CSV table of C-alpha atoms and ligand atoms in Angstrom, one decimal:
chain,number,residue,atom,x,y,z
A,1,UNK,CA,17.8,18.0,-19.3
A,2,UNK,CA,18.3,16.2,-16.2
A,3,UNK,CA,17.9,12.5,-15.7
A,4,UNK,CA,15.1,10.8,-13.7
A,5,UNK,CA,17.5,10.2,-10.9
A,6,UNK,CA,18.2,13.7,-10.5
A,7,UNK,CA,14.8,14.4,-10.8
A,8,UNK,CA,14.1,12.1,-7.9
A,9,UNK,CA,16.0,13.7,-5.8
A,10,UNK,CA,15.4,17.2,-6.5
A,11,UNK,CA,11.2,15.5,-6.2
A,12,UNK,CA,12.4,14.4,-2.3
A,13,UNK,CA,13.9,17.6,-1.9
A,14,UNK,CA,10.8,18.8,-2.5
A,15,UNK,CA,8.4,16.2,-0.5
A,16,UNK,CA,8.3,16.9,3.2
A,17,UNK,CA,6.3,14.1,5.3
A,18,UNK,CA,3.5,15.5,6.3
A,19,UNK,CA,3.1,14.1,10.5
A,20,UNK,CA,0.3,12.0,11.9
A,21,UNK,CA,-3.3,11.6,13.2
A,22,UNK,CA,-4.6,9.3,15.0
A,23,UNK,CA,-7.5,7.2,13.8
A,24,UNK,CA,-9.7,4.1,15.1
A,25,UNK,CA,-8.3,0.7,14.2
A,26,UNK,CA,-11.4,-0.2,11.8
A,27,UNK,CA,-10.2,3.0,10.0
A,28,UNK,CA,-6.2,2.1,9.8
A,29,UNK,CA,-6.5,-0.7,7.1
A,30,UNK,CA,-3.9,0.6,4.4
A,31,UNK,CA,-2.8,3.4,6.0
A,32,UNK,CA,0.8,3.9,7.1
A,33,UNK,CA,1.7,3.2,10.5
A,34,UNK,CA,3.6,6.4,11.9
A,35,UNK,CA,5.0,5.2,15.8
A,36,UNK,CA,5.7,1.9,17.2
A,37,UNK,CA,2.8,0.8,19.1
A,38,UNK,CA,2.8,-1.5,22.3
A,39,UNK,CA,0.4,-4.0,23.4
A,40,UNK,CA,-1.1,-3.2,26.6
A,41,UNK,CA,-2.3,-7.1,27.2
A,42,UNK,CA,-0.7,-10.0,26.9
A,43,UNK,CA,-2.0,-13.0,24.9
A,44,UNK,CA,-3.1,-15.3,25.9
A,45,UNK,CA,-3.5,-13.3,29.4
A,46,UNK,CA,-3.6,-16.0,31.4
A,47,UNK,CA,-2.3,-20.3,30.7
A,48,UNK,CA,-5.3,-22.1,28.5
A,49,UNK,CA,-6.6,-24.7,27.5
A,50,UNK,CA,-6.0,-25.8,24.0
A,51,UNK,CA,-8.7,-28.6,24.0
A,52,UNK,CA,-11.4,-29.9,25.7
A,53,UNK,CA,-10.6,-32.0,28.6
A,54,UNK,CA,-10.0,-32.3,32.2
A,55,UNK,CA,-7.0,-30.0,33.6
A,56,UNK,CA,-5.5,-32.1,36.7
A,57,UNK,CA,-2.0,-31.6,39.1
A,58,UNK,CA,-0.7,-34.5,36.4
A,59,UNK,CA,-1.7,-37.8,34.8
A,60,UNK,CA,-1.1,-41.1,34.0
A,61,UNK,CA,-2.4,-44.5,32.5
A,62,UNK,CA,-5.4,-45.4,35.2
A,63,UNK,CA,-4.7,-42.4,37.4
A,64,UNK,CA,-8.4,-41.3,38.9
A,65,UNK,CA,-10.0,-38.1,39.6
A,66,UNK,CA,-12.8,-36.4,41.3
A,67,UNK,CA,-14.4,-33.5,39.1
A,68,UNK,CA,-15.0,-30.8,41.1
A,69,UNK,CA,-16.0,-27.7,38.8
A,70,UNK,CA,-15.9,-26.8,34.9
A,71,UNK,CA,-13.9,-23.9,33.3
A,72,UNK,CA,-15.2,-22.7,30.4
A,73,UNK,CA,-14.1,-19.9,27.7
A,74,UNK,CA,-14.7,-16.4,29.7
A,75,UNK,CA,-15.7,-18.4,32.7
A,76,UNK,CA,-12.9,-18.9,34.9
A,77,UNK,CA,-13.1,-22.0,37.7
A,78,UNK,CA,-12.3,-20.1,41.2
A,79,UNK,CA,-10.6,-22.8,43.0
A,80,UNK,CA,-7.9,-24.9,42.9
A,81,UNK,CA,-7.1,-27.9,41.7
A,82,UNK,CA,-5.3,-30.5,44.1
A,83,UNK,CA,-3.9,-34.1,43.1
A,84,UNK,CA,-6.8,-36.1,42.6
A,85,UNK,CA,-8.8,-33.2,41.7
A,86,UNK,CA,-9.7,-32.2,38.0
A,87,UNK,CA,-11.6,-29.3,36.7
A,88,UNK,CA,-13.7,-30.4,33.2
A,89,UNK,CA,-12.1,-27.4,31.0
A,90,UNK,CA,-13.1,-26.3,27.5
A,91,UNK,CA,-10.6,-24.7,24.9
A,92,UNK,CA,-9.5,-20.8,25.9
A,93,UNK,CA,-10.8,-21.2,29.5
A,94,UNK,CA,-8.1,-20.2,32.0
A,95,UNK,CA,-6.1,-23.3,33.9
A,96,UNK,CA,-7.1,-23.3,37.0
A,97,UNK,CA,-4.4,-22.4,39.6
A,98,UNK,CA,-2.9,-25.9,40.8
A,99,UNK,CA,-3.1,-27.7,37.2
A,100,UNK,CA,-0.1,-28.4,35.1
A,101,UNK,CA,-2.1,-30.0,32.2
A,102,UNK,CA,-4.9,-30.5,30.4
A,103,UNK,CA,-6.3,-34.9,29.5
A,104,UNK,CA,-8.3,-34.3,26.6
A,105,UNK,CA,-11.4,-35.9,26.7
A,106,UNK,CA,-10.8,-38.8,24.6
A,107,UNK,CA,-8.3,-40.0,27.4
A,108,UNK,CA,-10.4,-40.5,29.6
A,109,UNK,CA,-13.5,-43.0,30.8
A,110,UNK,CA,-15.9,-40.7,32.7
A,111,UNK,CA,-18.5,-42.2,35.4
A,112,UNK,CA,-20.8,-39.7,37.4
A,113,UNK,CA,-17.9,-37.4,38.6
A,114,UNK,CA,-15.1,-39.5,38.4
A,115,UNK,CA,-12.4,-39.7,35.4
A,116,UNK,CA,-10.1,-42.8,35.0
A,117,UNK,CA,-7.2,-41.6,32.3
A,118,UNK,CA,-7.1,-44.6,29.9
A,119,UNK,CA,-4.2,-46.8,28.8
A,120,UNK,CA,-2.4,-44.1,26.7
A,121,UNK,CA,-2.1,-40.6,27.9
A,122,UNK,CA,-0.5,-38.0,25.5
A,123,UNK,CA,2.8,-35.9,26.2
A,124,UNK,CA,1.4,-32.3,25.5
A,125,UNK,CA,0.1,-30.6,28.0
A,126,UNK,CA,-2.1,-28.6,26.0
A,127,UNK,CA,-1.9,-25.7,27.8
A,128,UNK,CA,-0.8,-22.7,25.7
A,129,UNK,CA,1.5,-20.7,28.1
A,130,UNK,CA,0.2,-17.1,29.2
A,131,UNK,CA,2.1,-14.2,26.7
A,132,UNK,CA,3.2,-16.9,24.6
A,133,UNK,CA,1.7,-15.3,21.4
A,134,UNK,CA,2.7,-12.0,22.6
A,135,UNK,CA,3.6,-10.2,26.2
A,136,UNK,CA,2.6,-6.4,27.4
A,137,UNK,CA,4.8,-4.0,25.9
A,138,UNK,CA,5.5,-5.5,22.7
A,139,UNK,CA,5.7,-3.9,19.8
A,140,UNK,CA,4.9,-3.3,16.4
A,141,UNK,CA,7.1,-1.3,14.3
A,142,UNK,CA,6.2,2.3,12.7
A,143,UNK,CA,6.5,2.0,8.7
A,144,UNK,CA,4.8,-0.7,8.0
A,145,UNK,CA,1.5,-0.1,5.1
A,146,UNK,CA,-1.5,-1.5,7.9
A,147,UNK,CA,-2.7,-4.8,5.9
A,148,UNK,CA,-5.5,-7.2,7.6
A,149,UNK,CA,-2.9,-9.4,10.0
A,150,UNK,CA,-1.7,-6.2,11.7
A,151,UNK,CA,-5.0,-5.1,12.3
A,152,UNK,CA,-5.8,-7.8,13.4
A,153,UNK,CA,-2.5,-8.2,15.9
A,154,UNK,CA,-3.0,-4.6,16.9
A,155,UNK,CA,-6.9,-5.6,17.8
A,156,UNK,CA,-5.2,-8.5,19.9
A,157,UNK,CA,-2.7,-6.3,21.6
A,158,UNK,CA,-6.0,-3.9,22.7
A,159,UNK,CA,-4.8,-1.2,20.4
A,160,UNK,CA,-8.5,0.5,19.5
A,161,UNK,CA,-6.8,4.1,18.4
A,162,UNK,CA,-4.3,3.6,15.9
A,163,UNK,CA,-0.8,6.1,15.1
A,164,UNK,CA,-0.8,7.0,11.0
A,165,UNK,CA,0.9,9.2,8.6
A,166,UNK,CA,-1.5,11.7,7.4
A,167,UNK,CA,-2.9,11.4,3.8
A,168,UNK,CA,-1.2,14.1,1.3
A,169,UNK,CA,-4.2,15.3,-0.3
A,170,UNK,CA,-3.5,16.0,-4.2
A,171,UNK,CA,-5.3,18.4,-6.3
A,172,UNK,CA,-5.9,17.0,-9.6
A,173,UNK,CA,-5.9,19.8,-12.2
A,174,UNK,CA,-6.1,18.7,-15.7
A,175,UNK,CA,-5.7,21.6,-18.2
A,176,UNK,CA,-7.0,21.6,-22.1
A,177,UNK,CA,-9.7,23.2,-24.0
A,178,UNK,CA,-10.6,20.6,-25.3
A,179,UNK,CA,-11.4,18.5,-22.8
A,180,UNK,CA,-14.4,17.1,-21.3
A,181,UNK,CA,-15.3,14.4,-18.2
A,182,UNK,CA,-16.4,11.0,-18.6
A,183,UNK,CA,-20.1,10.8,-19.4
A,184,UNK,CA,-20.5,14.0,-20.6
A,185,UNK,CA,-21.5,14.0,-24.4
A,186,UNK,CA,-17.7,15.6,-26.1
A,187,UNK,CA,-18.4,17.4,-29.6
A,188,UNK,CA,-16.6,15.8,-32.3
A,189,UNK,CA,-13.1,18.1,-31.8
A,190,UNK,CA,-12.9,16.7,-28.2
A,191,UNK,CA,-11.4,14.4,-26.0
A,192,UNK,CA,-12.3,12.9,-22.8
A,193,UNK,CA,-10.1,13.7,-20.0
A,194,UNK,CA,-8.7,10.0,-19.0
A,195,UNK,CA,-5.3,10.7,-16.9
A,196,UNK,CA,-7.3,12.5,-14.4
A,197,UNK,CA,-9.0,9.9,-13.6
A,198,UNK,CA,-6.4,7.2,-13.9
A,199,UNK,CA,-4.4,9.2,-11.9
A,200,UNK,CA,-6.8,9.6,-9.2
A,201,UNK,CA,-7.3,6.0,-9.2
A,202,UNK,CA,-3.3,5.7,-8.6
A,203,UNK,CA,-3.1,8.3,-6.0
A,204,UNK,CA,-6.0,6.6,-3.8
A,205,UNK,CA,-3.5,3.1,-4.3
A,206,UNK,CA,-1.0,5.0,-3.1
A,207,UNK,CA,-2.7,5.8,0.1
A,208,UNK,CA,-3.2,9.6,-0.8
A,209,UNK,CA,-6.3,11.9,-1.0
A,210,UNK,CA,-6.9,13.0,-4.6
A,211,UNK,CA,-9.6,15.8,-4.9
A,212,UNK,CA,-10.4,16.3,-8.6
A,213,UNK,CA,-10.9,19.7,-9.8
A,214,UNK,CA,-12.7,21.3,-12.7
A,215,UNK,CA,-10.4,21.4,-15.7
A,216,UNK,CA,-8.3,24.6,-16.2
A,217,UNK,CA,-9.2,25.9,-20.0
A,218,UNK,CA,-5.9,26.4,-21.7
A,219,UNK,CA,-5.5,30.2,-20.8
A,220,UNK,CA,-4.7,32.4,-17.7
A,221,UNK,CA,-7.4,33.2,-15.8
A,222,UNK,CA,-8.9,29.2,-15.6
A,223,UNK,CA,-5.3,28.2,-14.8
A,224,UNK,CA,-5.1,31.0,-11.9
A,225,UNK,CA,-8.4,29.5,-10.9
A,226,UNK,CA,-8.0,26.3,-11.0
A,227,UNK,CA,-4.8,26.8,-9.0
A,228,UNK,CA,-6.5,29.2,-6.6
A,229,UNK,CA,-8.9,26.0,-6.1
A,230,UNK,CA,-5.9,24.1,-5.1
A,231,UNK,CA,-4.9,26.0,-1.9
A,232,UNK,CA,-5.0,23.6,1.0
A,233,UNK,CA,-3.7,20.7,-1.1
A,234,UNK,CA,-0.1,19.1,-0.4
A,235,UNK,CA,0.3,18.5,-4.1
A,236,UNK,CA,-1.2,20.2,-6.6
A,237,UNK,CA,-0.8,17.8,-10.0
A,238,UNK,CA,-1.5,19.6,-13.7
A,239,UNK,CA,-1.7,17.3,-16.4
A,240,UNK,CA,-1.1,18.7,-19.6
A,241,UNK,CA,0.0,22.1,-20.6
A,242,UNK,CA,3.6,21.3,-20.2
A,243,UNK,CA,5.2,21.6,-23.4
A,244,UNK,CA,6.2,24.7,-25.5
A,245,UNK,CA,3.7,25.5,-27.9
A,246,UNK,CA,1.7,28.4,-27.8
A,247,UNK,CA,-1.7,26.8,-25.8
A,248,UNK,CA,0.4,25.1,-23.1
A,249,UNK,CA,-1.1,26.6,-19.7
A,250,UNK,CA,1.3,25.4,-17.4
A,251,UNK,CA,4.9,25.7,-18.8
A,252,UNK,CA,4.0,28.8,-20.0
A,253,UNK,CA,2.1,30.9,-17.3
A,254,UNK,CA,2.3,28.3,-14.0
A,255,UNK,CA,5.7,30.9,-13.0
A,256,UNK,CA,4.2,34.0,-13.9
A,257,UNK,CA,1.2,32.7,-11.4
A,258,UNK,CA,3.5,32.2,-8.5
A,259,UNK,CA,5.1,28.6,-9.0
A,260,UNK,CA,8.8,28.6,-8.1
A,261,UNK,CA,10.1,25.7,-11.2
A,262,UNK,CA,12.8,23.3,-9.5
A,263,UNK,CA,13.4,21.6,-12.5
A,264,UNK,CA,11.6,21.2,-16.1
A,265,UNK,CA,12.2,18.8,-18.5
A,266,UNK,CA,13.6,15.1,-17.6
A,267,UNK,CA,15.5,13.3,-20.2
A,268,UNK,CA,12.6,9.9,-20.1
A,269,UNK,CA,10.3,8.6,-22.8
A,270,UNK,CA,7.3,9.2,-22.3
A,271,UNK,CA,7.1,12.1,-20.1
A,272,UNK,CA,10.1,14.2,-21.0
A,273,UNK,CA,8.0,18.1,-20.4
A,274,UNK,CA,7.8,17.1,-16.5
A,275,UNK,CA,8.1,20.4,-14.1
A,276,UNK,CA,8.3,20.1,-10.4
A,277,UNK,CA,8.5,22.8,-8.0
A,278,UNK,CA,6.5,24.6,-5.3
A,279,UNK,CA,3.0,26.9,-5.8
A,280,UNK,CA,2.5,28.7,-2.3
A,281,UNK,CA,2.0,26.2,0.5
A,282,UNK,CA,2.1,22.9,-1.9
A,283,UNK,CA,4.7,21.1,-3.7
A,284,UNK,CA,3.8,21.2,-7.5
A,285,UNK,CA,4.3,18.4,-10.3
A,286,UNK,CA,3.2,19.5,-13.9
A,287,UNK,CA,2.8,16.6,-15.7
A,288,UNK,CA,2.6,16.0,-19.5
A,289,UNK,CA,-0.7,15.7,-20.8
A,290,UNK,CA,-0.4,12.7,-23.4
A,291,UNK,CA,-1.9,10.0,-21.4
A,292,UNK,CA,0.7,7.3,-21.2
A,293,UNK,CA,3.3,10.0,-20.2
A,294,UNK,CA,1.0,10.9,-17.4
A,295,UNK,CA,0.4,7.7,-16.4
A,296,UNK,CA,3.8,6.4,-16.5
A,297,UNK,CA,5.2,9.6,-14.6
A,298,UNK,CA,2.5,8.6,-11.9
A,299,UNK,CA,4.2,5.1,-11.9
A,300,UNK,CA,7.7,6.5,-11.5
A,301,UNK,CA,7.3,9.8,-10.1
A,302,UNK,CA,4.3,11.2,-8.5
A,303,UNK,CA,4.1,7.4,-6.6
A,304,UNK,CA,7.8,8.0,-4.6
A,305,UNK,CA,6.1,11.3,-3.7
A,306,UNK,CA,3.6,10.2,-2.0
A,307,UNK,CA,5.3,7.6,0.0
A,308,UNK,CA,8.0,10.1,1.0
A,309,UNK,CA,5.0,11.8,2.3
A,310,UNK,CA,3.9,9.0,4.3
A,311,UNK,CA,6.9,9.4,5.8
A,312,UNK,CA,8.4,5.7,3.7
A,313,UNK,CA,11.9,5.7,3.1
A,314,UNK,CA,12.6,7.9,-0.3
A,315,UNK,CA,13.5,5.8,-3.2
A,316,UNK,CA,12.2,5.2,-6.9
A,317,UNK,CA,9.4,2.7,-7.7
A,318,UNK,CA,10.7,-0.7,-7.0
A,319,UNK,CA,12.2,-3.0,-9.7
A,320,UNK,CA,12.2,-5.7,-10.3
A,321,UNK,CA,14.0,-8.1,-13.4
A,322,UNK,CA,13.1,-10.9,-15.8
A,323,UNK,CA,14.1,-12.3,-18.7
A,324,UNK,CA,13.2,-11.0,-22.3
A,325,UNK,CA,11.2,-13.2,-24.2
A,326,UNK,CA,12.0,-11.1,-27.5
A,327,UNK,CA,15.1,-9.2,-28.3
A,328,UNK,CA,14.9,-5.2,-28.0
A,329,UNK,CA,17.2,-3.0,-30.2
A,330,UNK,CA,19.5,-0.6,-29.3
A,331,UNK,CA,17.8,2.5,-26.9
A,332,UNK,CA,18.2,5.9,-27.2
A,333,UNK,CA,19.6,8.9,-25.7
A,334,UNK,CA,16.8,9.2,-22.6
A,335,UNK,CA,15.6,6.7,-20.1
A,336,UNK,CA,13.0,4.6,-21.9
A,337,UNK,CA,10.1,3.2,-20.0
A,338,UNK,CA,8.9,0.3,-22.4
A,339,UNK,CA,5.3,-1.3,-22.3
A,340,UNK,CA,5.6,-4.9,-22.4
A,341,UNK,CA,4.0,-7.9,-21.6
A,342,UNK,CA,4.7,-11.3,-19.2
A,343,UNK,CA,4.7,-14.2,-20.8
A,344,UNK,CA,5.6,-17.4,-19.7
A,345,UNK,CA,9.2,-17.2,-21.3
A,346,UNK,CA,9.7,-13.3,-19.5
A,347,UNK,CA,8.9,-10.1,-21.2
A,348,UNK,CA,7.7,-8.6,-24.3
A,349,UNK,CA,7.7,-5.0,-25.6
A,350,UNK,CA,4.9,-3.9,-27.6
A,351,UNK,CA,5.4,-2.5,-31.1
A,352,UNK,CA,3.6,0.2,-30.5
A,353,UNK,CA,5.1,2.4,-27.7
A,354,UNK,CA,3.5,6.0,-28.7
A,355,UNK,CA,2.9,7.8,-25.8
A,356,UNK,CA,-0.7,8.3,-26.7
A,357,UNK,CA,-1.8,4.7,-27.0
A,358,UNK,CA,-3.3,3.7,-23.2
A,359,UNK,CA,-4.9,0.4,-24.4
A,360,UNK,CA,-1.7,-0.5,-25.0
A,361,UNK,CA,-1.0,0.4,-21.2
A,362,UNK,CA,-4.0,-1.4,-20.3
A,363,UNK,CA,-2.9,-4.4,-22.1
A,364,UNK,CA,1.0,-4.2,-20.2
A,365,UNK,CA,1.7,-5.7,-17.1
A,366,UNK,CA,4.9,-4.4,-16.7
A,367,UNK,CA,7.5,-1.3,-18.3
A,368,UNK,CA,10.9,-2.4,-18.7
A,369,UNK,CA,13.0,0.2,-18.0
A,370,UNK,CA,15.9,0.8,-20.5
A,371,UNK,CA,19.2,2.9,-19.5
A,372,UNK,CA,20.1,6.0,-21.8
A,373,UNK,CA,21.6,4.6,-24.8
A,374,UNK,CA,21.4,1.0,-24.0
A,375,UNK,CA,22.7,-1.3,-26.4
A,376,UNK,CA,20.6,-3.7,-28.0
A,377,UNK,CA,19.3,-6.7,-26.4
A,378,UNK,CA,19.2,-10.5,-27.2
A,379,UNK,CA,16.5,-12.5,-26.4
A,380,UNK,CA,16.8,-14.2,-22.9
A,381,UNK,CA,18.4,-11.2,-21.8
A,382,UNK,CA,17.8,-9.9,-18.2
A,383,UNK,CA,15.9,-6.2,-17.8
A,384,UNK,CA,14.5,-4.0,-15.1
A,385,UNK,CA,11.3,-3.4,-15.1
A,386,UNK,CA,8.6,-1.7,-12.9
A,387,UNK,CA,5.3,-4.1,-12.3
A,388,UNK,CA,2.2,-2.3,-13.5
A,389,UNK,CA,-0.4,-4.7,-12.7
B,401,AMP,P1,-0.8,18.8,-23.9
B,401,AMP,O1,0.4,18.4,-23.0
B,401,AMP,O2,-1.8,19.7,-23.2
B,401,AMP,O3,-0.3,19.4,-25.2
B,401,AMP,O4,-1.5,17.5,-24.2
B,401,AMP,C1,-0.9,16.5,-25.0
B,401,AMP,C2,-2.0,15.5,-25.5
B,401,AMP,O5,-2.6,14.9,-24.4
B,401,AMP,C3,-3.1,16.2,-26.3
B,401,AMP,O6,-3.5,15.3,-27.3
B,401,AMP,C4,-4.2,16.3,-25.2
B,401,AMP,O7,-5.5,16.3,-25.8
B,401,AMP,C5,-4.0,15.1,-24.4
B,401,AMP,N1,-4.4,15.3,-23.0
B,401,AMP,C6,-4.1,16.4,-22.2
B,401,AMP,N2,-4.7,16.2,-21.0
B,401,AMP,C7,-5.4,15.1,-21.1
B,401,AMP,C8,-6.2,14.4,-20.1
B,401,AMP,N3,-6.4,14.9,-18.9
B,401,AMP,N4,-6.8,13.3,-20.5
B,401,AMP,C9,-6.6,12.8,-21.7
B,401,AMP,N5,-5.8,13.4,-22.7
B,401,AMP,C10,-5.2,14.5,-22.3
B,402,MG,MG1,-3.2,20.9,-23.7
């Protein structure tokens, strides 16, 4: 059995980005950003006004002024502005030529068009300096996942058509007999099928296009059909299926039907009967079909997948480490991804860890992840663990 490292990398090996398209900037929100993009405009474009006020040559306690036009927000003032002069300006109009500052109202006494500055005047000019946010031609970096303040930059730099990393789309193929879909009405010897659609809920998170497909019965010709379904898809995803026992699909007939296995079997818990390889055009993952496993081997597999087909930099799912809050015994021989909880004194495993159990996953916020035969751990003790909330 390999470890999930290796299995990582034998996963990237396997995951090739998949290029770009470009789509409107309303339409970039959480998508990846594939190029650097440059602002064609400066901003502000032009020096203006940060207040209302008068903008004048320069000012001073009792200095007077003639006003001699107004400058409003999208209405420019035409002239100039000499000394003496001043041009009534309201906040983002452009400074007219000639001024170097901007009174703001309160300064000033105002009588038919003339403007006395009164007894205190204040230092700021309050004119904010053309490009001073940003100038033409600067950029923002490829790689970031688009959130609402670079959309909102990018819609300030005139960017209307937007660079991305095209979605992977998955195909979602969970296999069993005895499975049925949410809502329908299951006979008493069957089970609703739950990873699928946890897992499509991940894979949309993850900035991929899941496309679920009818569930593959547990023999040859569904599983050839299902798959057959699949072509087109970047990944193809079974759930289930992937042990040795006489009804499991997928470890058992997915090679005959054309996939070419990198690797089964990773030395985790849950999630140990994982197979990865490719199935024509697509990269394959065969996941295990006890819920939990699946679910966790979305968290820690199928997720690096997907943003190493975004084109992000390959690497497993972030970590990150607290303190425990109750002591863990000694770990066994495979890579053990524990649910726990947060509490206020740092992290505590559940009893129960059976990989069937998902409202135990529902109730965990986090899955500490414990080294191959890790010894046992005292409370207060700091652990890895991968944030599941
Ligand atoms: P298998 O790997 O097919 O032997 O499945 C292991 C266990 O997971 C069995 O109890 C299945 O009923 C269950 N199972 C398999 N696929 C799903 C699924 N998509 N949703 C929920 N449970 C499943
Ligand atoms: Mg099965």
């Amino acid at each position: 059995m390999i470890t999930v490292a290796q299995a990582l990398e034998q996963l990237f090996a396997l995951a090739t980005p998949l290029g770009s398209e470009t789509v409107s900037l309303l339409d970039a929100h959480g998508r990846v950003l594939a190029e650097d993009v440059a602002a064609t405009r400066a901003q502000p474009p032009f020096d203006g006004s940060a207040m209302d006020g008068y903008a004048v040559t320069q000012a001073a306690p009792g200095m007077t002024f003639r006003v001699i036009g107004e400058a409003a927000a999208g209405h420019a003032f035409k002239g100039c502005v000499a000394d003496g002069e001043a041009v009534r300006i309201f906040t983002g109009a452009p400074v007219p030529t000639g001024a170097k500052r901007v009174v703001i109202q309160e300064d000033v006494i105002r009588d038919g068009n003339v403007i006395t500055v009164s007894d205190k005047v204040e230092a700021n000019t309050h004119i904010r300096p053309a490009g001073g946010d940003f100038a033409v031609g600067d950029i923002v970096s490829a790689g970031p996942v688009l959130g609402p303040n670079d959309i909102a930059l990018m819609a300030s730099m005139n960017i209307a058509e937007v660079p991305v990393a095209k979605r992977p789309v998955v195909a979602l193929i969970s296999t069993g007999d005895e499975l049925v879909m949410p809502g329908e009405s299951p006979k008493a010897d069957q089970i609703i099928a739950s990873n699928t659609m946890g897992l499509h809920a991940l894979l949309r998170d993850l900035g991929a296009e899941p496309r679920l497909l009818p569930i593959a019965r547990d023999n040859e010709p569904s599983l050839r059909t299902a798959l057959e379904m699949a072509s087109g898809a970047d990944l193809i995803v079974t759930i289930g299926g992937a042990s040795v026992g006489d009804h499991d699909v997928v470890a058992n007939l997915a090679p005959k039907l054309g996939m070419e296995q990198a690797f089964y079997k990773v030395a985790m818990r849950p999630g140990k009967p994982l197979m990865a390889g490719r199935f024509g055009n697509a990269m394959m993952i065969g996941l295990p079909g006890n819920p939990v496993s699946a679910m966790v081997c979305g968290h820690v597999f199928v997720a690096p997948v997907i943003r190493a087909m975004l084109g992000l930099p390959a690497g497993p799912t972030p970590q990150k480490t607290a303190p425990l809050a109750e002591a863990l015994t000694q770990n066994g021989p495979r890579e053990h991804y524990m649910r726990a909880r947060m509490t206020a004194d740092g992290l505590v495993a559940f009893g129960a860890q059976d990989s069937s159990l998902l409202s135990i996953l529902n109730a965990a916020d986090a899955l500490i992840v414990r080294a191959p035969h890790d010894a046992a751990q005292p409370k207060g003790a700091t652990v890895s663990y991968i944030p599941i909330r």
